[in-house]
Each structure stands twice: as structure tokens, then as C-alpha cells.
CSV table of C-alpha atoms in Angstrom, one decimal:
chain,number,residue,atom,x,y,z
A,131,MET,CA,-8.2,17.6,-4.2
A,132,ASP,CA,-10.4,19.8,-2.0
A,133,THR,CA,-8.8,19.2,1.4
A,134,LYS,CA,-5.5,20.7,2.5
A,135,LEU,CA,-2.6,18.3,1.8
A,136,THR,CA,0.6,17.7,3.6
A,137,VAL,CA,3.4,17.3,1.0
A,138,VAL,CA,7.0,16.3,1.6
A,139,VAL,CA,9.5,17.3,-1.1
A,140,VAL,CA,12.8,15.4,-1.3
A,141,GLU,CA,15.2,17.8,-3.1
A,142,GLU,CA,18.9,18.4,-2.4
A,143,ASP,CA,19.2,21.6,-4.5
A,144,ARG,CA,18.0,24.5,-2.4
A,145,ASP,CA,17.0,26.7,-5.4
A,146,ARG,CA,15.0,23.9,-7.0
A,147,ALA,CA,13.4,23.2,-3.6
A,148,ILE,CA,12.2,26.8,-3.4
A,149,ALA,CA,10.9,26.7,-6.9
A,150,ILE,CA,9.0,23.5,-6.2
A,151,VAL,CA,7.5,24.8,-3.0
A,152,ASP,CA,6.4,28.0,-4.7
A,153,ALA,CA,4.8,26.0,-7.5
A,154,LEU,CA,3.0,23.8,-5.0
A,155,LYS,CA,1.7,26.8,-3.0
A,156,ASP,CA,0.4,28.3,-6.2
A,157,SER,CA,-1.5,25.2,-7.3
A,158,VAL,CA,-2.5,23.3,-4.2
A,159,ASP,CA,-3.7,24.1,-0.8
A,160,CYS,CA,-1.0,22.4,1.2
A,161,ASP,CA,1.7,22.4,3.9
A,162,VAL,CA,5.1,21.6,2.4
A,163,PHE,CA,8.1,20.2,4.1
A,164,VAL,CA,11.4,19.9,2.3
A,165,ILE,CA,13.9,17.2,3.1
A,166,SER,CA,17.3,18.0,1.6
A,167,GLU,CA,19.3,14.8,2.6
A,168,ALA,CA,18.4,11.2,1.8
A,169,SER,CA,20.0,9.9,5.1
A,170,GLY,CA,17.3,8.8,7.5
A,171,LEU,CA,14.7,9.6,4.8
A,172,GLY,CA,12.1,7.1,6.0
A,173,ARG,CA,12.1,8.6,9.6
A,174,LYS,CA,12.1,12.2,8.3
A,175,ILE,CA,9.1,11.5,6.1
A,176,ALA,CA,7.2,9.6,8.8
A,177,VAL,CA,7.5,12.6,11.1
A,178,HIS,CA,5.3,14.6,8.8
A,179,ALA,CA,2.8,11.8,7.9
A,180,PRO,CA,2.4,13.3,4.4
A,181,ASP,CA,-0.4,12.8,2.0
A,182,ILE,CA,2.2,12.5,-0.8
A,183,VAL,CA,5.9,12.5,-1.3
A,184,LEU,CA,7.6,14.1,-4.2
A,185,ILE,CA,11.2,13.0,-4.9
A,186,ASP,CA,13.3,14.9,-7.5
A,187,VAL,CA,16.4,13.1,-8.6
A,188,ASP,CA,18.8,14.2,-11.4
A,189,ASN,CA,20.3,10.9,-12.6
A,190,PRO,CA,19.4,8.0,-10.2
A,191,THR,CA,21.3,4.8,-10.1
A,192,ARG,CA,19.5,1.6,-9.4
A,193,ASP,CA,20.9,1.5,-5.9
A,194,MET,CA,19.9,5.1,-5.3
A,195,LEU,CA,16.4,4.5,-6.7
A,196,GLU,CA,15.9,1.4,-4.5
A,197,GLU,CA,17.1,3.3,-1.4
A,198,LEU,CA,14.8,6.3,-2.0
A,199,THR,CA,11.9,4.1,-2.9
A,200,LEU,CA,12.1,1.9,0.1
A,201,ALA,CA,12.8,4.8,2.5
A,202,SER,CA,9.8,6.9,1.1
A,203,GLY,CA,7.3,4.2,2.0
A,204,PRO,CA,5.4,3.9,-1.3
A,205,LEU,CA,3.1,1.2,0.1
A,206,GLU,CA,2.0,3.6,2.9
A,207,ARG,CA,1.5,6.8,0.8
A,208,PRO,CA,1.6,8.1,-2.8
A,209,VAL,CA,5.1,8.7,-4.0
A,210,ALA,CA,5.9,10.6,-7.2
A,211,MET,CA,9.4,10.4,-8.4
A,212,PHE,CA,10.8,12.9,-10.9
A,213,VAL,CA,14.0,12.0,-12.8
A,214,SER,CA,16.0,14.1,-15.3
A,215,GLY,CA,16.5,11.5,-18.0
A,216,ALA,CA,15.3,8.2,-19.0
A,217,ALA,CA,17.4,5.4,-17.5
A,218,GLY,CA,16.6,2.0,-18.8
A,219,GLY,CA,14.7,-0.3,-16.5
A,220,LEU,CA,14.5,2.1,-13.6
A,221,ALA,CA,10.9,3.2,-14.3
A,222,GLN,CA,9.7,-0.4,-14.1
A,223,ALA,CA,11.7,-1.0,-11.0
A,224,ALA,CA,10.3,2.1,-9.3
A,225,ILE,CA,6.7,1.2,-10.3
A,226,GLU,CA,7.2,-2.4,-9.1
A,227,ALA,CA,8.4,-1.1,-5.8
A,228,GLY,CA,5.2,0.9,-5.4
A,229,VAL,CA,6.0,4.3,-6.7
A,230,SER,CA,2.7,5.8,-7.8
A,231,ALA,CA,4.2,8.1,-10.5
A,232,TYR,CA,7.6,8.0,-12.3
A,233,VAL,CA,8.1,11.2,-14.4
A,234,VAL,CA,11.0,11.6,-16.8
A,235,ASP,CA,12.3,15.1,-17.6
A,236,GLY,CA,12.3,16.3,-14.0
A,237,LEU,CA,9.9,18.1,-11.8
A,238,SER,CA,8.4,20.9,-13.8
A,239,PRO,CA,6.3,23.4,-11.7
A,240,ALA,CA,3.6,23.5,-14.3
A,241,ARG,CA,3.1,19.7,-14.1
A,242,ILE,CA,3.1,19.3,-10.3
A,243,ARG,CA,-0.7,19.4,-9.8
A,244,PRO,CA,-1.7,16.9,-12.5
A,245,VAL,CA,1.1,14.5,-11.5
A,246,MET,CA,0.1,14.7,-7.9
A,247,ASP,CA,-3.6,14.1,-8.8
A,248,THR,CA,-2.5,11.1,-10.9
A,249,ALA,CA,-0.2,9.7,-8.2
A,250,ILE,CA,-2.8,10.0,-5.5
A,251,ALA,CA,-5.5,8.4,-7.7
A,252,ARG,CA,-3.2,5.6,-8.7
A,253,PHE,CA,-2.1,5.0,-5.1
A,254,ARG,CA,-5.8,4.7,-4.0
A,255,MET,CA,-6.6,2.3,-6.8
A,256,VAL,CA,-3.6,0.1,-6.1
A,257,ARG,CA,-4.3,0.1,-2.3
A,258,GLN,CA,-7.9,-0.9,-3.0
A,259,MET,CA,-6.7,-3.7,-5.3
A,260,ARG,CA,-4.3,-4.9,-2.6
A,261,SER,CA,-7.0,-4.8,0.0
A,262,GLU,CA,-9.4,-6.8,-2.2
A,263,LEU,CA,-6.6,-9.3,-3.0
A,264,ALA,CA,-5.9,-9.8,0.7
A,265,GLU,CA,-9.6,-10.3,1.4
A,266,THR,CA,-9.8,-12.8,-1.4
A,267,ARG,CA,-6.8,-14.7,0.0
A,268,ARG,CA,-8.2,-14.7,3.5
A,269,ALA,CA,-11.6,-16.0,2.2
A,270,LEU,CA,-9.8,-18.8,0.3
A,271,GLU,CA,-7.8,-19.8,3.4
A,272,GLU,CA,-11.0,-19.8,5.5
A,273,ARG,CA,-12.7,-21.9,2.8
A,274,LYS,CA,-9.9,-24.5,3.0
A,275,VAL,CA,-10.2,-24.7,6.8
A,276,ILE,CA,-14.0,-25.1,6.6
A,277,ASP,CA,-13.6,-27.8,4.0
A,278,ARG,CA,-11.1,-29.6,6.2
A,279,ALA,CA,-13.3,-29.3,9.3
A,280,LYS,CA,-16.3,-30.6,7.3
A,281,GLY,CA,-14.2,-33.6,6.2
A,282,LEU,CA,-13.1,-34.3,9.8
A,283,LEU,CA,-16.7,-34.1,11.0
A,284,MET,CA,-18.0,-36.3,8.2
A,285,LYS,CA,-15.5,-39.0,9.2
A,286,ALA,CA,-16.0,-38.7,12.9
A,287,LYS,CA,-19.8,-38.5,12.9
A,288,SER,CA,-20.5,-40.5,9.8
A,289,ILE,CA,-22.5,-37.6,8.3
A,290,ASP,CA,-22.7,-36.1,4.9
A,291,GLU,CA,-21.1,-32.8,3.8
A,292,ASP,CA,-24.3,-30.7,4.2
A,293,ALA,CA,-24.9,-32.1,7.7
A,294,ALA,CA,-21.2,-31.3,8.6
A,295,TYR,CA,-21.6,-27.7,7.5
A,296,ALA,CA,-24.9,-27.4,9.3
A,297,LEU,CA,-23.2,-28.6,12.5
A,298,LEU,CA,-20.4,-26.0,12.1
A,299,ARG,CA,-22.9,-23.3,11.4
A,300,LYS,CA,-25.2,-24.2,14.3
A,301,THR,CA,-22.2,-24.3,16.7
A,302,ALA,CA,-21.0,-21.0,15.4
A,303,MET,CA,-24.4,-19.4,16.0
A,304,ASN,CA,-24.7,-20.9,19.5
A,305,GLN,CA,-21.3,-19.6,20.5
A,306,GLY,CA,-21.6,-16.2,18.7
A,307,ARG,CA,-18.5,-17.0,16.6
A,308,ARG,CA,-17.8,-17.2,12.9
A,309,VAL,CA,-18.1,-20.5,11.0
A,310,ALA,CA,-14.4,-20.2,10.0
A,311,ASP,CA,-13.3,-19.8,13.6
A,312,VAL,CA,-15.3,-22.9,14.7
A,313,ALA,CA,-13.8,-24.8,11.8
A,314,GLY,CA,-10.4,-23.7,12.8
A,315,ALA,CA,-11.0,-25.0,16.3
A,316,VAL,CA,-12.2,-28.3,14.9
A,317,VAL,CA,-9.0,-28.6,12.8
A,318,THR,CA,-6.8,-27.6,15.7
A,319,ALA,CA,-8.5,-30.1,18.1
A,320,SER,CA,-8.2,-32.9,15.5
A,321,GLY,CA,-4.5,-32.1,15.2
A,322,LEU,CA,-4.0,-32.3,19.0
A,323,LEU,CA,-5.9,-35.6,19.3
A,324,GLY,CA,-4.1,-37.2,16.7
């Protein structure tokens, strides 16, 4: 991490918060904001638009974990959660909710930097995978619409599949539109006509 980071630390205990901030300042070029109460957490975090959120929790319950996870916006930014002890099933729930790092044995100042690096790298990897998945789904949906439009044109104009696609493509080029958009218009018009 070469650029200056904005870090939000969620920690109720004042002394621990100070220790965490000191450790962060020693290991990372960053601006640190501490949030000591979980109420309104999502809004408080959003105000700072952090590069990463560090949440330190002693013994989370499932409800507390879900609330903290959802409020911290793990799909929008890396979130590293530190818990004091292993609690069965909570790690999996946190990771499934999008938490980038779930560290048992609490937030140790000596481990902050490698955990942050890992959480940020994992968040970027998962975000890239989500983006690629969304693009793949969009392409599949467009393919379905194009195939449906080709079928409608084949039936209406008594032409084969290649000719139907060529017609879609030529129309798209002439109108400066995408083939999928023209195909969507064909499908919509067909639905309106009957």
C-alpha cells in the first residue's frame, strides 16, 4: 500500500482504540477515524468513505455479527473483523456476508498491516469476480434476447438464422446501436403486436 489510506476503526474500548490507532500510525500512512458506538454505524462509516474498516469485537453473537457486518458495508469496501475467541459458525457467516478478513484472537497491533493488506487484496479479488459474473450474466441475457429476436425474424421473413442475425447486425450498424438493443426492440415490438 503506497497511497495514504483512510481507515475506520470500530472499537468501544477507548484504551484499545488508542492502541490500535497508534499501531496503525506506526505501520501504515493513514488517516484513522474511531467509531465507538455501533448505533448508526453504516451512516458513520459512510461519512468517512474509508478504504478499509476494522471492527474489533470481544465475543460477538450471531445477531451482533450480522448487524455489524451489514452496517459496515462489506460489499462496498474491505472490512476486517477481529474477534476474541472462536465462535462456531460465525466466521463462515461473516465471510458469506462479505467480510474480507475474519481474525480470531483479537486485533493485535503487530498483525494489523498484514491483515489489512490481505483484506484489501481479497476484497479487490472478490469485487473483480463479482464484476465478471455480472458481465457474464448480462451477456447471457443478451444472447437469449438475440436468439429470440432471430427466431421472430426467421418466422416473420421466412429467412434462415444467419440471415436473421445479419439483418439485426445491419440494422444495428445503420442506427448506431448495439445488436442486443435492436434485438430487444424486435422482441418488445413482437410482444406488443401480439
